[in-house]
């Protein structure tokens, strides 16, 4: 059957649909999105940062795709008149341990081919008078953008060229046969497609298991809670301000982020979520909880990170503790400055042995491709990920590239 279906209307799914449409003009391509709008989850609930790729292991997909993705995202915004700002990022060390970690981070950034440079305490005070630190690492190319707007523009291009996007299409079953892939949607509707690509975020493991390639990992959702600073602080920083991350954790810590809308947010923390796509403080989903409880890797991860997990929970429960995380490098902030802002959920793949998957993870069957782990910096990396999936689809599905890359 000569058609292609993608599951997932986040930026990775839409970028991949657009890439394959450009390569294979005339190929019927549809996107199935379970929500009534695109970019409702990880894409639309992150900090909007265009990352440079400082943190990621040299040679990893994250390091390569993030580096390429920064340039590709900026170029896409320039081509289509979308607002962005390469305001730069300062990773600030506030104690001697972090100063040493910053040296290792600098070495990694340089190994990844990035243009970064150390900043002294005096220069930091000059650049950011509201920020306190013993020194910093400057990444001048890091920027900000509205990824929901980027996704919407990609979707407009895709549908204008004949692509189909179906909203409210929740895939509950996948069966692969020799000649086709058979999908079941909620409500009992069935759909047959020639080839399938799943870019399903927090549901990635469930769809992969339906195709026999997801038994050794599970998605564990971590909620990232943000605050928006009071309007009087809209110009409190000129750069993005990040703490030096703990190398043993996959999260970057609570940071000050200039947003493309002209305001500043603080966050995120990282607390275990009891629901994959619900965002309230007390949100829970019995199926999601049961899936975590049945997966041995979850308990191994929990034991290995118990101390940091309890600390994150306390930071979530007590706003004053959250404030202290910010005051380490921005001491002028007060409790009244922390105003509500929508949280997000990071879909983190965990292996059966309890290790976190630190790189993008992609699995294949003869007629399906599954993006199984694509947390940050997936939004920055969406266009290179799409090109990689396009290359994989060309080889696996025998698709001929009759177009050109953007």
CSV table of C-alpha atoms in Angstrom, one decimal:
chain,number,residue,atom,x,y,z
A,1,UNK,CA,0.0,0.0,0.0
A,2,UNK,CA,1.5,3.3,-1.1
A,3,UNK,CA,0.9,5.6,1.8
A,4,UNK,CA,2.5,6.7,5.1
A,5,UNK,CA,1.0,7.5,8.5
A,6,UNK,CA,2.6,9.3,11.4
A,7,UNK,CA,1.4,9.2,15.0
A,8,UNK,CA,2.0,12.4,17.0
A,9,UNK,CA,1.4,16.1,16.3
A,10,UNK,CA,4.3,17.5,18.3
A,11,UNK,CA,7.1,19.3,16.6
A,12,UNK,CA,9.1,16.0,15.9
A,13,UNK,CA,6.0,14.4,14.2
A,14,UNK,CA,5.1,17.4,12.1
A,15,UNK,CA,8.7,18.1,11.1
A,16,UNK,CA,9.1,14.5,10.0
A,17,UNK,CA,5.9,14.6,8.0
A,18,UNK,CA,7.0,17.7,6.3
A,19,UNK,CA,10.5,16.3,5.6
A,20,UNK,CA,9.0,13.1,4.0
A,21,UNK,CA,6.6,15.1,2.0
A,22,UNK,CA,9.4,17.1,0.5
A,23,UNK,CA,11.4,14.0,-0.3
A,24,UNK,CA,8.5,12.1,-1.7
A,25,UNK,CA,6.0,14.5,-3.4
A,26,UNK,CA,2.8,12.7,-4.2
A,27,UNK,CA,3.1,10.2,-1.5
A,28,UNK,CA,-0.1,10.3,0.6
A,29,UNK,CA,1.0,11.2,4.2
A,30,UNK,CA,-1.3,11.6,7.1
A,31,UNK,CA,-0.7,12.6,10.8
A,32,UNK,CA,-2.8,11.2,13.6
A,33,UNK,CA,-3.0,13.4,16.7
A,34,UNK,CA,-5.0,12.4,19.7
A,35,UNK,CA,-5.6,16.0,20.9
A,36,UNK,CA,-7.7,18.7,19.2
A,37,UNK,CA,-4.7,20.8,18.5
A,38,UNK,CA,-1.0,20.3,17.7
A,39,UNK,CA,1.9,20.8,20.2
A,40,UNK,CA,-0.3,20.3,23.3
A,41,UNK,CA,2.3,18.5,25.4
A,42,UNK,CA,6.2,18.5,25.4
A,43,UNK,CA,6.4,20.9,22.4
A,44,UNK,CA,4.1,23.5,23.8
A,45,UNK,CA,5.0,23.2,27.4
A,46,UNK,CA,8.8,23.6,27.4
A,47,UNK,CA,11.0,26.7,28.1
A,48,UNK,CA,11.2,27.6,24.4
A,49,UNK,CA,15.0,27.4,24.3
A,50,UNK,CA,17.0,26.8,21.1
A,51,UNK,CA,19.8,24.8,22.7
A,52,UNK,CA,23.4,24.8,21.4
A,53,UNK,CA,24.3,21.3,22.5
A,54,UNK,CA,26.7,21.9,25.4
A,55,UNK,CA,25.7,19.1,27.7
A,56,UNK,CA,25.5,16.1,25.5
A,57,UNK,CA,28.0,13.3,25.1
A,58,UNK,CA,30.3,13.9,22.1
A,59,UNK,CA,29.3,11.6,19.2
A,60,UNK,CA,25.8,11.1,20.5
A,61,UNK,CA,22.7,11.8,18.5
A,62,UNK,CA,21.8,14.5,20.9
A,63,UNK,CA,25.1,16.3,20.5
A,64,UNK,CA,25.0,16.1,16.7
A,65,UNK,CA,21.3,16.8,16.2
A,66,UNK,CA,21.2,19.7,18.7
A,67,UNK,CA,24.2,21.4,17.0
A,68,UNK,CA,22.6,21.0,13.6
A,69,UNK,CA,19.2,21.8,15.0
A,70,UNK,CA,20.1,25.3,16.3
A,71,UNK,CA,21.2,26.4,12.8
A,72,UNK,CA,18.2,24.7,11.2
A,73,UNK,CA,15.7,26.2,13.6
A,74,UNK,CA,17.1,29.7,13.2
A,75,UNK,CA,17.0,29.3,9.4
A,76,UNK,CA,13.4,28.1,9.5
A,77,UNK,CA,12.4,31.1,11.5
A,78,UNK,CA,14.2,33.4,9.1
A,79,UNK,CA,12.7,31.8,6.1
A,80,UNK,CA,9.1,32.1,7.4
A,81,UNK,CA,9.2,35.3,9.4
A,82,UNK,CA,8.9,33.7,12.9
A,83,UNK,CA,10.2,35.6,15.9
A,84,UNK,CA,13.4,34.2,17.6
A,85,UNK,CA,16.2,35.7,19.6
A,86,UNK,CA,19.7,34.4,20.0
A,87,UNK,CA,20.2,36.2,23.3
A,88,UNK,CA,22.8,33.7,24.6
A,89,UNK,CA,23.1,31.7,27.7
A,90,UNK,CA,25.2,32.0,30.8
A,91,UNK,CA,25.7,28.8,32.9
A,92,UNK,CA,26.5,30.2,36.3
A,93,UNK,CA,28.7,28.6,39.0
A,94,UNK,CA,27.8,29.6,42.6
A,95,UNK,CA,30.2,27.5,44.6
A,96,UNK,CA,33.6,25.8,44.2
A,97,UNK,CA,32.2,22.4,43.3
A,98,UNK,CA,30.2,24.1,40.4
A,99,UNK,CA,33.4,25.9,39.3
A,100,UNK,CA,35.1,22.5,38.8
A,101,UNK,CA,32.0,21.1,37.1
A,102,UNK,CA,32.0,24.2,34.8
A,103,UNK,CA,35.5,23.3,33.7
A,104,UNK,CA,34.5,19.8,32.6
A,105,UNK,CA,31.4,21.3,30.9
A,106,UNK,CA,33.5,23.7,29.0
A,107,UNK,CA,35.8,20.9,27.8
A,108,UNK,CA,32.7,18.9,26.6
A,109,UNK,CA,31.3,22.0,24.8
A,110,UNK,CA,34.6,22.5,23.0
A,111,UNK,CA,34.8,18.8,22.1
A,112,UNK,CA,31.3,19.2,20.6
A,113,UNK,CA,32.6,22.0,18.4
A,114,UNK,CA,30.7,24.8,20.1
A,115,UNK,CA,31.7,28.4,20.4
A,116,UNK,CA,31.7,29.0,24.2
A,117,UNK,CA,34.0,30.9,26.5
A,118,UNK,CA,34.5,31.4,30.2
A,119,UNK,CA,33.2,34.5,31.9
A,120,UNK,CA,34.8,35.8,35.1
A,121,UNK,CA,32.8,36.9,38.2
A,122,UNK,CA,33.6,40.5,37.3
A,123,UNK,CA,32.4,40.1,33.7
A,124,UNK,CA,29.3,38.3,34.9
A,125,UNK,CA,28.4,41.2,37.2
A,126,UNK,CA,28.9,43.6,34.3
A,127,UNK,CA,26.8,41.5,31.9
A,128,UNK,CA,24.1,40.6,34.4
A,129,UNK,CA,24.0,42.9,37.4
A,130,UNK,CA,21.1,41.0,39.0
A,131,UNK,CA,23.0,37.7,38.9
A,132,UNK,CA,25.6,36.5,41.4
A,133,UNK,CA,28.2,33.9,40.7
A,134,UNK,CA,31.9,32.9,40.9
A,135,UNK,CA,32.0,32.6,37.2
A,136,UNK,CA,30.1,31.4,34.2
A,137,UNK,CA,30.2,29.8,30.7
A,138,UNK,CA,28.8,31.8,27.9
A,139,UNK,CA,27.1,30.2,24.9
A,140,UNK,CA,26.3,33.1,22.6
A,141,UNK,CA,24.4,31.1,20.0
A,142,UNK,CA,21.7,29.8,22.4
A,143,UNK,CA,18.3,31.4,21.7
A,144,UNK,CA,14.6,31.4,22.3
A,145,UNK,CA,11.6,30.7,20.1
A,146,UNK,CA,7.9,29.8,20.3
A,147,UNK,CA,7.9,26.1,19.3
A,148,UNK,CA,4.2,26.0,19.1
A,149,UNK,CA,4.4,28.7,16.4
A,150,UNK,CA,7.1,26.8,14.6
A,151,UNK,CA,5.0,23.6,14.7
A,152,UNK,CA,2.0,25.5,13.4
A,153,UNK,CA,4.0,26.9,10.4
A,154,UNK,CA,5.4,23.4,9.6
A,155,UNK,CA,1.8,22.1,9.7
A,156,UNK,CA,0.6,24.8,7.4
A,157,UNK,CA,3.3,24.0,4.9
A,158,UNK,CA,2.5,20.3,5.2
A,159,UNK,CA,-1.3,20.6,4.6
A,160,UNK,CA,-0.9,23.2,1.9
A,161,UNK,CA,1.1,20.7,-0.1
A,162,UNK,CA,-1.6,18.0,0.3
A,163,UNK,CA,-0.8,16.4,3.7
A,164,UNK,CA,-3.6,15.4,6.1
A,165,UNK,CA,-3.7,16.0,9.8
A,166,UNK,CA,-6.5,14.3,11.8
A,167,UNK,CA,-7.2,15.5,15.3
A,168,UNK,CA,-8.9,13.5,18.0
A,169,UNK,CA,-7.3,10.3,16.5
A,170,UNK,CA,-6.1,8.3,19.4
A,171,UNK,CA,-4.3,5.1,18.3
A,172,UNK,CA,-5.1,2.2,20.7
A,173,UNK,CA,-3.8,-0.8,18.7
A,174,UNK,CA,-1.2,-1.6,16.0
A,175,UNK,CA,-0.9,-4.8,14.1
A,176,UNK,CA,1.8,-5.2,11.5
A,177,UNK,CA,1.3,-7.7,8.6
A,178,UNK,CA,3.5,-8.6,5.7
A,179,UNK,CA,2.0,-5.9,3.4
A,180,UNK,CA,0.5,-3.3,5.7
A,181,UNK,CA,0.1,-1.8,9.2
A,182,UNK,CA,-3.4,-2.0,10.7
A,183,UNK,CA,-4.4,0.6,13.3
A,184,UNK,CA,-7.2,0.7,15.8
A,185,UNK,CA,-8.4,4.1,17.0
A,186,UNK,CA,-10.4,4.9,20.1
A,187,UNK,CA,-14.0,4.4,19.3
A,188,UNK,CA,-13.3,1.3,17.3
A,189,UNK,CA,-12.4,2.8,14.0
A,190,UNK,CA,-9.8,0.9,12.0
A,191,UNK,CA,-7.3,2.2,9.5
A,192,UNK,CA,-4.8,0.5,7.3
A,193,UNK,CA,-1.5,2.1,6.1
A,194,UNK,CA,1.5,1.0,4.2
A,195,UNK,CA,4.1,2.3,6.6
A,196,UNK,CA,4.0,3.9,10.1
A,197,UNK,CA,6.2,6.3,12.0
A,198,UNK,CA,5.4,6.8,15.7
A,199,UNK,CA,6.5,10.1,17.3
A,200,UNK,CA,4.3,9.7,20.3
A,201,UNK,CA,6.2,11.3,23.2
A,202,UNK,CA,4.8,10.0,26.5
A,203,UNK,CA,3.0,7.2,24.7
A,204,UNK,CA,6.1,6.0,22.8
A,205,UNK,CA,6.7,2.9,24.8
A,206,UNK,CA,3.1,1.6,24.5
A,207,UNK,CA,3.1,2.0,20.7
A,208,UNK,CA,6.6,0.4,20.5
A,209,UNK,CA,5.4,-2.6,22.6
A,210,UNK,CA,2.5,-3.1,20.2
A,211,UNK,CA,5.1,-3.7,17.5
A,212,UNK,CA,7.4,-5.9,19.6
A,213,UNK,CA,10.2,-3.3,20.0
A,214,UNK,CA,9.5,-1.8,23.4
A,215,UNK,CA,9.7,-4.6,26.0
A,216,UNK,CA,13.0,-3.5,27.5
A,217,UNK,CA,12.2,0.1,28.4
A,218,UNK,CA,9.3,2.3,29.7
A,219,UNK,CA,8.4,5.9,29.7
A,220,UNK,CA,8.6,7.5,33.2
A,221,UNK,CA,7.0,11.0,33.2
A,222,UNK,CA,8.6,13.8,35.1
A,223,UNK,CA,6.7,17.0,35.7
A,224,UNK,CA,8.5,20.2,35.3
A,225,UNK,CA,6.9,23.1,37.2
A,226,UNK,CA,7.5,26.7,36.2
A,227,UNK,CA,6.8,30.1,37.6
A,228,UNK,CA,6.5,33.3,35.7
A,229,UNK,CA,8.3,36.3,37.2
A,230,UNK,CA,6.2,39.3,38.1
A,231,UNK,CA,6.1,41.9,35.3
A,232,UNK,CA,8.5,44.2,37.0
A,233,UNK,CA,11.2,41.6,36.3
A,234,UNK,CA,10.6,41.3,32.5
A,235,UNK,CA,14.0,42.8,32.0
A,236,UNK,CA,15.8,41.3,35.0
A,237,UNK,CA,18.3,39.4,32.7
A,238,UNK,CA,19.6,39.9,29.2
A,239,UNK,CA,20.7,36.2,28.8
A,240,UNK,CA,19.3,32.9,29.7
A,241,UNK,CA,20.6,32.1,33.2
A,242,UNK,CA,21.3,28.4,34.0
A,243,UNK,CA,22.8,26.7,37.0
A,244,UNK,CA,25.7,24.2,36.5
A,245,UNK,CA,23.9,20.8,36.2
A,246,UNK,CA,24.6,17.8,38.3
A,247,UNK,CA,26.3,15.4,35.9
A,248,UNK,CA,24.5,12.4,37.6
A,249,UNK,CA,21.1,13.7,36.7
A,250,UNK,CA,19.4,14.1,33.3
A,251,UNK,CA,17.9,17.5,34.2
A,252,UNK,CA,19.4,20.9,33.8
A,253,UNK,CA,18.1,22.5,37.0
A,254,UNK,CA,15.9,25.5,37.7
A,255,UNK,CA,16.9,28.4,35.4
A,256,UNK,CA,15.8,31.9,34.4
A,257,UNK,CA,14.5,31.9,30.9
A,258,UNK,CA,13.6,34.9,28.8
A,259,UNK,CA,10.5,34.0,26.7
A,260,UNK,CA,9.8,35.2,23.2
A,261,UNK,CA,6.6,36.9,24.6
A,262,UNK,CA,8.8,39.4,26.5
A,263,UNK,CA,8.5,37.9,30.0
A,264,UNK,CA,10.8,35.7,32.2
A,265,UNK,CA,10.1,32.3,33.6
A,266,UNK,CA,11.8,30.3,36.4
A,267,UNK,CA,12.0,26.5,36.2
A,268,UNK,CA,11.6,23.7,35.7
A,269,UNK,CA,12.1,21.4,38.7
A,270,UNK,CA,11.6,17.6,38.0
A,271,UNK,CA,9.1,15.6,40.1
A,272,UNK,CA,7.7,12.2,39.3
A,273,UNK,CA,4.3,12.6,37.6
A,274,UNK,CA,1.5,10.2,38.4
A,275,UNK,CA,0.0,10.9,35.0
A,276,UNK,CA,1.6,11.1,31.5
A,277,UNK,CA,-0.5,13.9,30.1
A,278,UNK,CA,-2.3,15.6,33.0
A,279,UNK,CA,-0.7,18.6,34.6
A,280,UNK,CA,-2.5,19.5,37.9
A,281,UNK,CA,-0.6,19.3,41.2
A,282,UNK,CA,-2.7,16.2,42.2
A,283,UNK,CA,-3.1,14.8,38.7
A,284,UNK,CA,-3.0,11.0,38.5
A,285,UNK,CA,-4.0,8.3,36.0
A,286,UNK,CA,-4.5,4.7,37.3
A,287,UNK,CA,-3.2,3.1,34.1
A,288,UNK,CA,-0.1,5.2,34.1
A,289,UNK,CA,0.6,4.5,37.7
A,290,UNK,CA,0.0,0.7,37.2
A,291,UNK,CA,2.4,0.7,34.2
A,292,UNK,CA,5.1,2.3,36.3
A,293,UNK,CA,4.6,0.0,39.2
A,294,UNK,CA,4.8,-3.1,37.0
A,295,UNK,CA,8.1,-2.1,35.4
A,296,UNK,CA,11.1,-3.2,37.4
A,297,UNK,CA,13.3,-0.4,35.9
A,298,UNK,CA,11.1,2.2,37.6
A,299,UNK,CA,11.8,0.9,41.1
A,300,UNK,CA,15.5,0.6,40.3
A,301,UNK,CA,15.6,4.2,39.1
A,302,UNK,CA,13.6,5.3,42.2
A,303,UNK,CA,16.1,3.7,44.6
A,304,UNK,CA,19.1,5.1,42.7
A,305,UNK,CA,17.7,8.6,42.8
A,306,UNK,CA,15.7,8.6,46.0
A,307,UNK,CA,17.6,11.5,47.7
A,308,UNK,CA,17.3,13.8,44.7
A,309,UNK,CA,13.7,12.8,44.1
A,310,UNK,CA,12.7,13.6,47.7
A,311,UNK,CA,14.5,17.0,47.4
A,312,UNK,CA,12.6,17.8,44.1
A,313,UNK,CA,9.3,16.8,45.8
A,314,UNK,CA,10.0,19.2,48.7
A,315,UNK,CA,10.9,22.0,46.3
A,316,UNK,CA,7.6,21.4,44.6
A,317,UNK,CA,5.6,21.3,47.8
A,318,UNK,CA,7.2,24.4,49.4
A,319,UNK,CA,7.5,27.5,47.3
A,320,UNK,CA,10.1,29.0,49.6
A,321,UNK,CA,12.4,26.1,48.8
A,322,UNK,CA,11.9,26.6,45.1
A,323,UNK,CA,12.7,30.3,45.6
A,324,UNK,CA,16.0,29.5,47.3
A,325,UNK,CA,17.1,27.6,44.2
A,326,UNK,CA,16.6,30.8,42.2
A,327,UNK,CA,18.2,33.0,44.9
A,328,UNK,CA,21.5,31.1,44.6
A,329,UNK,CA,22.2,33.1,41.5
A,330,UNK,CA,19.4,35.8,41.5
A,331,UNK,CA,19.2,36.9,45.2
A,332,UNK,CA,16.8,39.8,44.6
A,333,UNK,CA,13.8,37.5,43.9
A,334,UNK,CA,11.0,37.3,46.5
A,335,UNK,CA,8.1,34.9,47.0
A,336,UNK,CA,5.7,37.4,45.5
A,337,UNK,CA,7.7,37.4,42.3
A,338,UNK,CA,6.8,33.7,41.6
A,339,UNK,CA,3.6,33.7,39.7
A,340,UNK,CA,1.7,30.8,38.1
A,341,UNK,CA,2.8,29.4,34.8
A,342,UNK,CA,1.8,26.1,33.0
A,343,UNK,CA,3.9,23.1,33.9
A,344,UNK,CA,5.2,20.5,31.4
A,345,UNK,CA,6.0,16.8,31.4
A,346,UNK,CA,9.2,15.2,30.2
A,347,UNK,CA,8.9,11.8,28.7
A,348,UNK,CA,12.0,10.0,29.9
A,349,UNK,CA,12.8,6.4,28.8
A,350,UNK,CA,14.1,4.1,31.5
A,351,UNK,CA,15.6,0.7,30.7
A,352,UNK,CA,14.6,-2.5,32.5
A,353,UNK,CA,17.9,-2.3,34.6
A,354,UNK,CA,16.9,1.1,35.9
A,355,UNK,CA,19.3,3.2,33.8
A,356,UNK,CA,18.0,6.4,32.2
A,357,UNK,CA,18.3,6.6,28.4
A,358,UNK,CA,20.4,9.7,27.8
A,359,UNK,CA,20.3,9.7,24.0
A,360,UNK,CA,17.6,9.7,21.4
A,361,UNK,CA,16.3,6.2,21.0
A,362,UNK,CA,14.9,5.0,17.7
A,363,UNK,CA,13.6,1.4,17.0
A,364,UNK,CA,12.4,-0.2,13.7
A,365,UNK,CA,10.4,-3.1,12.4
A,366,UNK,CA,10.0,-3.9,8.7
A,367,UNK,CA,7.1,-1.4,8.3
A,368,UNK,CA,7.3,0.9,11.3
A,369,UNK,CA,9.8,3.4,12.9
A,370,UNK,CA,9.4,4.4,16.5
A,371,UNK,CA,11.0,7.4,18.1
A,372,UNK,CA,11.1,6.0,21.6
A,373,UNK,CA,13.1,8.6,23.6
A,374,UNK,CA,13.0,12.2,22.5
A,375,UNK,CA,13.1,14.6,25.5
A,376,UNK,CA,15.0,17.8,25.5
A,377,UNK,CA,16.6,18.9,23.2
A,378,UNK,CA,14.1,17.3,20.8
A,379,UNK,CA,12.4,20.5,20.0
A,380,UNK,CA,15.7,22.2,19.0
A,381,UNK,CA,16.7,19.0,17.2
A,382,UNK,CA,13.4,18.4,15.4
A,383,UNK,CA,14.6,19.2,11.9
A,384,UNK,CA,17.7,17.0,12.0
A,385,UNK,CA,15.7,14.2,13.7
A,386,UNK,CA,13.2,14.5,10.8
A,387,UNK,CA,16.1,14.2,8.3
A,388,UNK,CA,17.5,11.2,10.1
A,389,UNK,CA,14.1,9.5,10.1
A,390,UNK,CA,13.8,10.4,6.4
A,391,UNK,CA,17.1,8.6,5.7
A,392,UNK,CA,16.0,5.6,7.8
A,393,UNK,CA,12.6,5.5,6.0
A,394,UNK,CA,14.2,5.7,2.6
A,395,UNK,CA,16.3,2.6,3.4
A,396,UNK,CA,13.7,0.7,5.4
A,397,UNK,CA,10.6,1.4,3.3
A,398,UNK,CA,12.3,1.8,0.0
A,399,UNK,CA,11.1,5.4,-0.4
A,400,UNK,CA,12.9,7.2,-3.2
A,401,UNK,CA,14.0,10.8,-2.4
A,402,UNK,CA,12.5,12.8,-5.3
A,403,UNK,CA,12.6,16.1,-3.5
A,404,UNK,CA,15.2,18.2,-1.7
A,405,UNK,CA,16.0,18.8,1.9
A,406,UNK,CA,14.9,22.2,3.3
